[in-house]
Tab-separated table of C-alpha atoms and ligand atoms in Angstrom:
chain	number	residue	atom	x	y	z
I	30	UNK	CA	8.239	0.828	-2.137
I	31	UNK	CA	11.926	0.314	-1.531
I	32	UNK	CA	14.158	-2.566	-0.548
I	33	UNK	CA	15.493	-2.178	2.926
I	34	UNK	CA	16.355	-5.465	4.576
I	35	UNK	CA	19.606	-4.722	6.409
I	36	UNK	CA	22.623	-6.194	4.643
I	37	UNK	CA	25.622	-7.888	6.238
I	38	UNK	CA	23.930	-9.424	9.290
I	39	UNK	CA	21.863	-12.581	9.754
I	40	UNK	CA	18.202	-11.831	9.220
I	41	UNK	CA	15.908	-12.350	12.212
I	42	UNK	CA	13.192	-13.353	9.721
I	43	UNK	CA	12.533	-16.981	8.788
I	44	UNK	CA	10.911	-18.117	5.586
I	45	UNK	CA	9.318	-21.573	6.059
I	46	UNK	CA	8.343	-22.205	2.422
I	47	UNK	CA	11.167	-22.865	-0.052
I	48	UNK	CA	9.248	-21.230	-2.909
I	49	UNK	CA	5.944	-19.495	-3.578
I	50	UNK	CA	3.198	-21.439	-5.385
I	51	UNK	CA	3.620	-21.812	-9.146
I	52	UNK	CA	1.440	-19.766	-11.472
I	53	UNK	CA	-2.146	-21.061	-11.482
I	54	UNK	CA	-1.619	-23.297	-8.425
I	55	UNK	CA	-2.565	-23.011	-4.738
I	56	UNK	CA	-0.298	-23.838	-1.817
I	57	UNK	CA	-1.787	-24.679	1.594
I	58	UNK	CA	-0.038	-22.644	4.314
I	59	UNK	CA	-2.406	-23.512	7.188
I	60	UNK	CA	-5.531	-25.669	7.577
I	61	UNK	CA	-7.886	-24.453	4.842
I	62	UNK	CA	-5.727	-21.403	4.073
I	63	UNK	CA	-4.174	-21.304	0.599
I	64	UNK	CA	-1.529	-19.039	-0.935
I	65	UNK	CA	-2.005	-17.801	-4.516
I	66	UNK	CA	0.679	-15.944	-6.448
I	67	UNK	CA	-0.740	-13.540	-9.047
I	68	UNK	CA	1.545	-11.822	-11.577
I	69	UNK	CA	1.652	-8.003	-11.829
I	70	UNK	CA	2.938	-6.074	-14.866
I	71	UNK	CA	5.211	-3.857	-12.732
I	72	UNK	CA	8.768	-3.878	-11.406
I	73	UNK	CA	7.114	-5.474	-8.353
I	74	UNK	CA	5.982	-8.427	-10.447
I	75	UNK	CA	3.536	-10.262	-8.200
I	76	UNK	CA	0.932	-10.008	-5.450
I	77	UNK	CA	-0.009	-12.731	-2.971
I	78	UNK	CA	-3.705	-13.551	-2.601
I	79	UNK	CA	-5.266	-15.870	-0.044
I	80	UNK	CA	-8.147	-18.340	-0.379
I	81	UNK	CA	-9.786	-19.403	2.900
I	82	UNK	CA	-12.125	-22.394	3.146
I	83	UNK	CA	-15.370	-20.908	4.430
I	84	UNK	CA	-18.133	-23.445	5.163
I	85	UNK	CA	-20.134	-23.948	1.963
I	86	UNK	CA	-17.808	-21.677	-0.040
I	87	UNK	CA	-14.481	-19.868	-0.154
I	88	UNK	CA	-13.423	-16.440	1.042
I	89	UNK	CA	-10.890	-14.738	-1.144
I	90	UNK	CA	-8.562	-12.111	0.323
I	91	UNK	CA	-7.571	-9.672	-2.468
I	92	UNK	CA	-8.005	-10.265	-6.176
I	93	UNK	CA	-5.240	-8.965	-8.474
I	94	UNK	CA	-5.535	-6.265	-11.130
I	95	UNK	CA	-8.280	-5.954	-13.687
I	96	UNK	CA	-6.031	-6.779	-16.661
I	97	UNK	CA	-6.323	-9.706	-19.139
I	98	UNK	CA	-3.363	-11.554	-17.576
I	99	UNK	CA	-5.114	-11.783	-14.189
I	100	UNK	CA	-8.231	-13.324	-15.733
I	101	UNK	CA	-6.045	-15.820	-17.592
I	102	UNK	CA	-4.391	-16.878	-14.325
I	103	UNK	CA	-7.751	-17.021	-12.539
I	104	UNK	CA	-8.951	-19.496	-15.207
I	105	UNK	CA	-5.862	-21.637	-14.500
I	106	UNK	CA	-6.518	-21.415	-10.757
I	107	UNK	CA	-10.142	-22.498	-11.125
I	108	UNK	CA	-8.922	-25.520	-13.106
I	109	UNK	CA	-6.812	-26.515	-10.068
I	110	UNK	CA	-9.161	-25.356	-7.294
I	111	UNK	CA	-9.169	-27.727	-4.280
I	112	UNK	CA	-12.902	-28.500	-4.494
I	113	UNK	CA	-16.173	-27.541	-6.168
I	114	UNK	CA	-17.286	-25.013	-3.551
I	115	UNK	CA	-17.838	-21.508	-4.990
I	116	UNK	CA	-16.150	-18.267	-3.982
I	117	UNK	CA	-18.757	-16.635	-1.795
I	118	UNK	CA	-16.968	-13.613	-0.357
I	119	UNK	CA	-14.143	-11.252	-1.336
I	120	UNK	CA	-12.277	-9.349	1.357
I	121	UNK	CA	-10.116	-6.488	0.088
I	122	UNK	CA	-7.291	-5.505	2.404
I	123	UNK	CA	-7.193	-2.007	0.922
I	124	UNK	CA	-7.903	0.357	-1.930
I	125	UNK	CA	-5.002	-0.246	-4.321
I	126	UNK	CA	-5.746	-1.729	-7.740
I	127	UNK	CA	-3.580	-4.830	-7.316
I	128	UNK	CA	-5.675	-5.745	-4.255
I	129	UNK	CA	-9.231	-4.746	-5.150
I	130	UNK	CA	-8.995	-4.345	-8.946
I	131	UNK	CA	-10.977	-7.467	-9.762
I	132	UNK	CA	-13.415	-7.373	-6.821
I	133	UNK	CA	-16.223	-6.000	-8.995
I	134	UNK	CA	-15.651	-8.816	-11.475
I	135	UNK	CA	-16.005	-11.417	-8.708
I	136	UNK	CA	-19.155	-9.677	-7.479
I	137	UNK	CA	-20.676	-9.767	-10.980
I	138	UNK	CA	-19.494	-13.180	-12.166
I	139	UNK	CA	-19.508	-15.139	-8.917
I	140	UNK	CA	-22.241	-13.269	-7.067
I	141	UNK	CA	-20.036	-12.679	-4.020
I	142	UNK	CA	-20.110	-9.748	-1.662
I	143	UNK	CA	-17.197	-7.329	-1.208
I	144	UNK	CA	-16.048	-6.823	2.409
I	145	UNK	CA	-13.767	-3.834	2.928
I	146	UNK	CA	-13.069	-0.853	5.177
I	147	UNK	CA	-15.241	2.180	4.461
I	148	UNK	CA	-12.530	4.731	3.663
I	149	UNK	CA	-10.697	2.399	1.324
I	150	UNK	CA	-13.938	1.376	-0.424
I	151	UNK	CA	-14.906	5.006	-0.984
I	152	UNK	CA	-11.418	5.923	-2.177
I	153	UNK	CA	-11.372	3.113	-4.753
I	154	UNK	CA	-14.793	4.112	-6.008
I	155	UNK	CA	-13.591	7.708	-6.335
I	156	UNK	CA	-10.552	6.609	-8.354
I	157	UNK	CA	-12.820	4.813	-10.798
I	158	UNK	CA	-15.410	7.612	-10.878
I	159	UNK	CA	-12.767	10.257	-11.665
I	160	UNK	CA	-11.202	8.242	-14.482
I	161	UNK	CA	-12.988	10.140	-17.257
I	162	UNK	CA	-12.474	13.613	-15.774
I	163	UNK	CA	-10.365	16.190	-17.643
I	164	UNK	CA	-6.735	16.557	-16.469
I	165	UNK	CA	-6.719	18.109	-13.012
I	166	UNK	CA	-5.202	21.590	-12.670
I	167	UNK	CA	-4.901	21.009	-8.899
I	168	UNK	CA	-2.830	17.857	-9.390
I	169	UNK	CA	-0.667	19.618	-11.985
I	170	UNK	CA	0.036	22.525	-9.605
I	171	UNK	CA	0.756	20.061	-6.784
I	172	UNK	CA	3.361	18.121	-8.762
I	173	UNK	CA	4.845	21.333	-10.201
I	174	UNK	CA	5.354	22.550	-6.608
I	175	UNK	CA	7.225	19.301	-6.005
I	176	UNK	CA	9.611	20.122	-8.879
I	177	UNK	CA	8.263	18.007	-11.759
I	178	UNK	CA	9.168	19.135	-15.295
I	179	UNK	CA	6.666	19.660	-18.116
I	180	UNK	CA	7.173	16.213	-19.630
I	181	UNK	CA	6.271	14.438	-16.389
I	182	UNK	CA	3.358	16.819	-15.768
I	183	UNK	CA	1.992	16.134	-19.269
I	184	UNK	CA	2.285	12.365	-18.768
I	185	UNK	CA	0.497	12.383	-15.377
I	186	UNK	CA	-3.140	12.285	-16.629
I	187	UNK	CA	-2.344	9.274	-18.857
I	188	UNK	CA	-0.846	7.443	-15.880
I	189	UNK	CA	-3.915	8.226	-13.802
I	190	UNK	CA	-6.259	6.856	-16.508
I	191	UNK	CA	-4.150	3.732	-16.898
I	192	UNK	CA	-4.278	3.125	-13.146
I	193	UNK	CA	-8.066	3.602	-13.034
I	194	UNK	CA	-8.470	1.114	-15.904
I	195	UNK	CA	-6.944	-1.558	-13.654
I	196	UNK	CA	-10.115	-1.534	-11.527
I	197	UNK	CA	-13.166	-3.447	-12.702
I	198	UNK	CA	-16.228	-1.324	-11.874
I	199	UNK	CA	-16.654	-1.691	-8.108
I	200	UNK	CA	-19.869	-3.063	-6.602
I	201	UNK	CA	-22.280	-0.293	-5.620
I	202	UNK	CA	-22.851	-1.969	-2.279
I	203	UNK	CA	-20.356	-3.526	0.101
I	204	UNK	CA	-20.058	-4.844	3.669
I	205	UNK	CA	-18.009	-2.554	5.919
I	206	UNK	CA	-15.113	-4.002	7.944
I	207	UNK	CA	-14.133	-2.237	11.165
I	208	UNK	CA	-11.181	-2.392	13.509
I	209	UNK	CA	-11.600	-5.041	16.216
I	210	UNK	CA	-14.419	-6.894	14.478
I	211	UNK	CA	-14.347	-10.709	14.596
I	212	UNK	CA	-15.185	-12.569	11.407
I	213	UNK	CA	-16.218	-16.216	11.285
I	214	UNK	CA	-14.453	-17.767	8.296
I	215	UNK	CA	-15.090	-21.511	8.212
I	216	UNK	CA	-14.515	-22.876	11.709
I	217	UNK	CA	-12.129	-20.073	12.679
I	218	UNK	CA	-12.458	-16.541	13.929
I	219	UNK	CA	-10.331	-13.830	12.358
I	220	UNK	CA	-9.938	-10.412	13.966
I	221	UNK	CA	-9.846	-7.293	11.802
I	222	UNK	CA	-6.916	-5.048	12.710
I	223	UNK	CA	-6.913	-1.759	10.838
I	224	UNK	CA	-3.502	-0.351	9.948
I	225	UNK	CA	-2.782	3.145	8.642
I	226	UNK	CA	-0.166	5.071	6.671
I	227	UNK	CA	-0.124	2.982	3.482
I	228	UNK	CA	-3.853	3.486	2.947
I	229	UNK	CA	-6.450	5.225	5.118
I	230	UNK	CA	-7.966	2.066	6.676
I	231	UNK	CA	-5.930	-0.972	5.710
I	232	UNK	CA	-7.502	-4.249	6.861
I	233	UNK	CA	-5.208	-6.920	8.338
I	234	UNK	CA	-6.634	-10.241	9.580
I	235	UNK	CA	-5.374	-12.169	12.592
I	236	UNK	CA	-6.420	-15.723	13.505
I	237	UNK	CA	-5.162	-16.651	16.999
I	238	UNK	CA	-6.211	-20.284	16.657
I	239	UNK	CA	-4.194	-20.844	13.476
I	240	UNK	CA	-1.451	-18.371	14.488
I	241	UNK	CA	-1.762	-16.719	11.082
I	242	UNK	CA	-1.624	-13.010	10.275
I	243	UNK	CA	-2.697	-11.710	6.858
I	244	UNK	CA	-0.749	-8.467	6.824
I	245	UNK	CA	-1.584	-7.092	3.353
I	246	UNK	CA	0.803	-4.266	2.462
I	247	UNK	CA	1.013	-3.169	6.098
I	248	UNK	CA	3.967	-5.451	6.901
I	249	UNK	CA	6.175	-6.758	4.067
I	250	UNK	CA	9.360	-8.735	4.750
I	251	UNK	CA	11.758	-7.462	2.086
I	252	UNK	CA	10.476	-4.096	0.919
I	253	UNK	CA	8.918	-1.128	2.692
I	254	UNK	CA	5.386	-0.047	1.869
I	255	UNK	CA	4.782	3.229	0.093
I	256	UNK	CA	3.585	5.939	2.507
I	257	UNK	CA	2.358	8.693	0.250
I	258	UNK	CA	0.918	12.183	0.310
I	259	UNK	CA	-1.389	13.096	-2.581
I	260	UNK	CA	-2.684	16.255	-4.247
I	261	UNK	CA	-6.086	15.871	-2.554
I	262	UNK	CA	-4.540	16.372	0.907
I	263	UNK	CA	-1.126	17.992	0.451
I	264	UNK	CA	-0.541	18.701	4.164
I	265	UNK	CA	-1.268	15.098	5.184
I	266	UNK	CA	1.003	13.407	7.734
I	267	UNK	CA	0.712	9.711	6.819
I	268	UNK	CA	4.138	8.905	8.249
I	269	UNK	CA	2.727	9.632	11.721
I	270	UNK	CA	-0.091	7.183	10.895
I	271	UNK	CA	2.485	4.639	9.715
I	272	UNK	CA	4.520	4.880	12.951
I	273	UNK	CA	1.323	4.564	15.011
I	274	UNK	CA	0.304	1.533	13.008
I	275	UNK	CA	3.645	-0.256	13.519
I	276	UNK	CA	3.309	0.266	17.288
I	277	UNK	CA	-0.313	-0.893	17.263
I	278	UNK	CA	0.455	-4.107	15.376
I	279	UNK	CA	3.236	-4.974	17.792
I	280	UNK	CA	0.761	-4.839	20.667
I	281	UNK	CA	-2.127	-6.498	18.828
I	282	UNK	CA	-0.408	-9.479	17.214
I	283	UNK	CA	1.982	-11.934	18.913
I	284	UNK	CA	5.431	-12.560	17.486
I	285	UNK	CA	4.818	-16.284	16.897
I	286	UNK	CA	2.418	-15.879	13.974
I	287	UNK	CA	3.185	-16.881	10.417
I	288	UNK	CA	2.849	-13.625	8.489
I	289	UNK	CA	1.080	-13.811	5.131
I	290	UNK	CA	2.108	-10.607	3.317
I	291	UNK	CA	0.833	-9.259	-0.020
I	292	UNK	CA	4.321	-9.156	-1.556
I	293	UNK	CA	7.490	-11.254	-1.139
I	294	UNK	CA	6.984	-14.508	0.813
I	295	UNK	CA	5.439	-15.812	4.060
I	296	UNK	CA	7.653	-15.306	7.100
I	297	UNK	CA	8.142	-15.634	10.849
I	298	UNK	CA	9.585	-12.710	12.800
I	299	UNK	CA	6.757	-10.163	12.867
I	300	UNK	CA	8.064	-8.106	15.786
I	301	UNK	CA	11.606	-7.948	14.422
I	302	UNK	CA	10.216	-6.816	11.076
I	303	UNK	CA	8.061	-4.124	12.720
I	304	UNK	CA	11.198	-2.841	14.441
I	305	UNK	CA	13.124	-2.862	11.150
I	306	UNK	CA	10.347	-0.872	9.503
I	307	UNK	CA	10.377	1.687	12.310
I	308	UNK	CA	14.185	1.948	12.118
I	309	UNK	CA	13.993	2.329	8.364
I	310	UNK	CA	11.583	5.280	8.697
I	311	UNK	CA	13.841	6.822	11.374
I	312	UNK	CA	16.865	6.456	9.067
I	313	UNK	CA	15.014	8.027	6.142
I	314	UNK	CA	14.175	11.056	8.294
I	315	UNK	CA	17.787	11.323	9.491
I	316	UNK	CA	19.051	11.179	5.918
I	317	UNK	CA	16.545	13.829	4.891
I	318	UNK	CA	17.644	16.145	7.720
I	319	UNK	CA	21.239	15.873	6.448
I	320	UNK	CA	20.143	16.658	2.884
I	321	UNK	CA	18.147	19.677	4.024
I	322	UNK	CA	21.183	21.492	5.347
I	323	UNK	CA	20.997	22.826	1.791
I	324	UNK	CA	17.689	23.937	0.246
I	325	UNK	CA	15.978	21.241	-1.803
I	326	UNK	CA	12.850	20.676	-3.832
I	327	UNK	CA	10.860	17.468	-3.229
I	328	UNK	CA	12.507	15.800	-6.239
I	329	UNK	CA	15.968	16.766	-4.955
I	330	UNK	CA	15.448	14.618	-1.854
I	331	UNK	CA	15.095	11.321	-3.759
I	332	UNK	CA	18.777	10.419	-3.565
I	333	UNK	CA	18.658	10.833	0.238
I	334	UNK	CA	15.600	8.565	0.525
I	335	UNK	CA	15.802	5.911	-2.180
I	336	UNK	CA	18.580	3.538	-3.164
I	337	UNK	CA	17.611	3.467	-6.842
I	338	UNK	CA	17.418	6.383	-9.262
I	339	UNK	CA	13.937	7.804	-9.926
I	340	UNK	CA	13.806	8.737	-13.621
I	341	UNK	CA	11.266	11.332	-14.817
I	342	UNK	CA	10.534	8.918	-17.668
I	343	UNK	CA	8.844	6.450	-15.267
I	344	UNK	CA	5.674	8.352	-14.246
I	345	UNK	CA	4.314	5.820	-11.774
I	346	UNK	CA	7.646	5.448	-9.959
I	347	UNK	CA	8.036	9.237	-9.987
I	348	UNK	CA	4.551	9.687	-8.508
I	349	UNK	CA	5.183	7.131	-5.733
I	350	UNK	CA	8.611	8.593	-4.922
I	351	UNK	CA	7.201	12.121	-4.835
I	352	UNK	CA	4.340	11.097	-2.548
I	353	UNK	CA	6.704	9.257	-0.226
I	354	UNK	CA	9.295	12.067	-0.119
I	355	UNK	CA	6.551	14.567	0.636
I	356	UNK	CA	5.260	12.406	3.506
I	357	UNK	CA	8.716	12.543	5.100
I	358	UNK	CA	9.012	16.284	4.458
I	359	UNK	CA	5.545	16.895	5.937
I	360	UNK	CA	6.529	14.927	9.030
I	361	UNK	CA	9.527	17.211	9.608
I	362	UNK	CA	7.581	20.336	8.673
I	363	UNK	CA	4.762	19.588	11.121
I	364	UNK	CA	7.260	19.179	13.896
I	365	UNK	CA	8.983	22.476	13.165
I	366	UNK	CA	12.254	20.867	12.063
I	367	UNK	CA	12.255	22.316	8.562
I	368	UNK	CA	10.939	25.338	6.692
I	369	UNK	CA	9.311	25.552	3.313
I	370	UNK	CA	8.839	28.465	0.969
I	371	UNK	CA	7.404	28.791	-2.519
I	372	UNK	CA	9.612	30.496	-5.098
I	373	UNK	CA	8.349	32.837	-7.820
I	374	UNK	CA	7.568	29.816	-10.051
I	375	UNK	CA	5.398	28.191	-7.390
I	376	UNK	CA	8.000	25.541	-6.555
I	377	UNK	CA	8.402	24.499	-2.908
I	378	UNK	CA	11.896	24.624	-1.363
I	379	UNK	CA	12.648	22.963	1.949
I	380	UNK	CA	15.529	23.435	4.370
I	381	UNK	CA	16.357	22.794	7.999
I	382	UNK	CA	14.875	25.382	10.354
I	383	UNK	CA	17.680	27.711	11.488
I	384	UNK	CA	16.390	27.859	15.043
I	385	UNK	CA	14.593	25.111	16.877
I	386	UNK	CA	11.074	26.067	17.801
I	387	UNK	CA	10.722	28.640	15.059
I	388	UNK	CA	7.290	28.441	13.486
I	389	UNK	CA	7.404	26.769	10.069
I	390	UNK	CA	5.849	28.350	7.013
I	391	UNK	CA	2.846	26.621	5.466
I	392	UNK	CA	4.020	24.259	2.758
I	393	UNK	CA	0.894	24.448	0.736
I	394	UNK	CA	-0.892	27.765	1.053
I	395	UNK	CA	-4.077	27.915	-1.018
I	396	UNK	CA	-2.907	27.989	-4.592
I	397	UNK	CA	-4.388	29.686	-7.570
I	398	UNK	CA	-4.088	27.516	-10.613
J	4	ZN	ZN1	-1.005	-1.164	-1.419
């Protein structure tokens, strides 16, 4: 994720709350809708969770990571919970550990059901199931093609295991959420709107009556969401999904809503933000085209795409930056704007296509590892 709010001009976004809730406390942002701030042990140091009054119980939207700190903060939250009703349902917006990491714990300890999109549920379960597997030769070849050095390649399996450990074992059964479905939560109806690009089937929730929109990681006010390509599907084009999703949300959700995002703070100005996010993706592609006047490996494109340096010594940042750079490269490659060839060491080099319309080479021919 990268910071990208335009500097030097008044922001079209408005932030109605002077500060997020304190650690271990809930802040009511709409009737029966509470904001929870959960710490994360990353550079992005928090996630927002939402508790929705739901008849005889509470629905929780997202959970935080499965790490000791999260359980500590949950104990503080329960000590300040608005009433004695139990948590009866957990909705996970998507598959990432900071969102769904503790869902299995809630299922086991509070007896609640997990509601989630099918693709994101299956992906999270796969992440956990693969945790004990030996280091993957396919992933190693994939990141070597992107230009990673031996030190980063050697560190990758440890990073993968650490990430998987941030999921509590997921429930073996869940309730599927689908695009367009209406959920009754308390007295209100919330519509499921599935976004794409950041995860395969990211659930957002829109309540027309309360004019609230739980956007998850699909719309964030001050940073852009990671749009990544992974070793399991190296030719993926998630940036096309991301663009489609921005356009879909603009049509599906009115501008007047208060947006409840998973990171940063609640805001008004949804449509302006969707436009900023589209412009930001356009600018990243334009910057990449300029960089690719000269041949470049995936890792050589970072300076054109990200404001901050991406050190090889930070494996998780390196993995996210690589995935995001590759998504932009794949977008250009699919549209015939750039070429890619593998050198004798199996490293992919990209450059602008010399003639428009010329057929691009395959970026990832079947590899022998
Ligand atoms: Zn996410």
